[in-house]
Amino acid sequence: MHIPLDPSDPEPIYEQIRARLAEMILRGGLAPGEALPSIRALARDLRVSVITTTRAYNELVADGLVDAVRGKGVFVRAQQPEQLRNRALDRIDAALAEVARTARTAGIDADELHERLAHALEEEDR
């Protein structure tokens, strides 16, 4: 499985793996019941430590996106649309709270934040 990773990104590698896998699951690229690669196989493919892939998988389990079955592997969990939306809103609220704190500390006003959010959304649509 190919997951693009950027070692220079300030986001930890395990979080990059978690985010890419979560995106694949939420967009339907990984179907409910589908097995993820083993922790060791993914670590080997991505050239990262087993500890890194273990942490990424543990985060996905905590997010409710996959189920870990002892001795069998990690499988994509069937998702309810409302649960997905609520989980996404929780993550968005947490990220926005951090952005608001950072902006307030740096003296950035709401208008500039709105402009930056609009720009980020436009970039994401490309």
Short mmCIF file of C-alpha atoms in Angstrom, two decimals, residues 51-124:
data_model
loop_
_atom_site.label_atom_id
_atom_site.label_comp_id
_atom_site.label_asym_id
_atom_site.label_seq_id
_atom_site.Cartn_x
_atom_site.Cartn_y
_atom_site.Cartn_z
CA ILE A 51 6.12 1.34 16.54
CA THR A 52 5.06 4.10 14.13
CA THR A 53 2.58 1.92 12.24
CA THR A 54 1.30 0.43 15.50
CA ARG A 55 0.54 3.90 16.82
CA ALA A 56 -1.22 4.87 13.56
CA TYR A 57 -3.38 1.73 13.71
CA ASN A 58 -4.14 2.31 17.42
CA GLU A 59 -5.31 5.83 16.56
CA LEU A 60 -7.58 4.44 13.83
CA VAL A 61 -9.07 1.99 16.33
CA ALA A 62 -9.60 4.86 18.81
CA ASP A 63 -11.25 6.88 16.02
CA GLY A 64 -13.67 3.98 15.46
CA LEU A 65 -12.63 3.54 11.83
CA VAL A 66 -11.15 0.05 12.14
CA ASP A 67 -11.38 -3.00 14.35
CA ALA A 68 -8.32 -4.94 15.50
CA VAL A 69 -8.97 -8.67 15.72
CA ARG A 70 -6.32 -10.47 17.73
CA GLY A 71 -4.46 -12.98 15.59
CA LYS A 72 -6.31 -12.00 12.40
CA GLY A 73 -5.49 -8.38 11.64
CA VAL A 74 -7.05 -4.94 11.37
CA PHE A 75 -10.26 -4.49 9.40
CA VAL A 76 -12.19 -1.48 8.15
CA ARG A 77 -15.30 -0.94 10.24
CA ALA A 78 -18.65 -0.19 8.58
CA GLN A 79 -19.42 3.47 9.14
CA GLN A 80 -22.71 5.18 9.86
CA PRO A 81 -22.89 8.53 8.00
CA GLU A 82 -24.06 10.45 11.07
CA GLN A 83 -21.24 9.03 13.20
CA LEU A 84 -18.71 9.98 10.53
CA ARG A 85 -20.07 13.51 10.39
CA ASN A 86 -20.01 13.88 14.18
CA ARG A 87 -16.42 12.58 14.39
CA ALA A 88 -15.36 14.97 11.63
CA LEU A 89 -17.04 17.89 13.40
CA ASP A 90 -15.28 17.01 16.66
CA ARG A 91 -11.89 17.01 14.90
CA ILE A 92 -12.72 20.27 13.09
CA ASP A 93 -13.80 21.95 16.35
CA ALA A 94 -10.56 20.89 18.05
CA ALA A 95 -8.45 22.13 15.14
CA LEU A 96 -10.33 25.43 14.97
CA ALA A 97 -9.93 25.97 18.72
CA GLU A 98 -6.16 25.60 18.29
CA VAL A 99 -6.21 27.95 15.29
CA ALA A 100 -8.20 30.53 17.28
CA ARG A 101 -5.70 30.39 20.17
CA THR A 102 -2.77 30.78 17.81
CA ALA A 103 -4.43 33.64 15.93
CA ARG A 104 -5.32 35.48 19.13
CA THR A 105 -1.75 35.14 20.38
CA ALA A 106 -0.40 36.51 17.09
CA GLY A 107 -2.97 39.33 16.86
CA ILE A 108 -4.66 37.95 13.74
CA ASP A 109 -8.30 39.03 13.44
CA ALA A 110 -11.37 37.04 12.40
CA ASP A 111 -11.53 38.57 8.92
CA GLU A 112 -8.02 37.38 8.08
CA LEU A 113 -8.80 33.93 9.50
CA HIS A 114 -11.92 33.73 7.31
CA GLU A 115 -9.86 34.67 4.25
CA ARG A 116 -7.28 32.04 5.07
CA LEU A 117 -9.94 29.37 5.60
CA ALA A 118 -11.57 30.27 2.27
CA HIS A 119 -8.17 30.04 0.57
CA ALA A 120 -7.44 26.65 2.19
CA LEU A 121 -10.82 25.32 1.02
CA GLU A 122 -10.16 26.54 -2.52
CA GLU A 123 -6.74 24.85 -2.52
CA GLU A 124 -8.30 21.61 -1.27
#
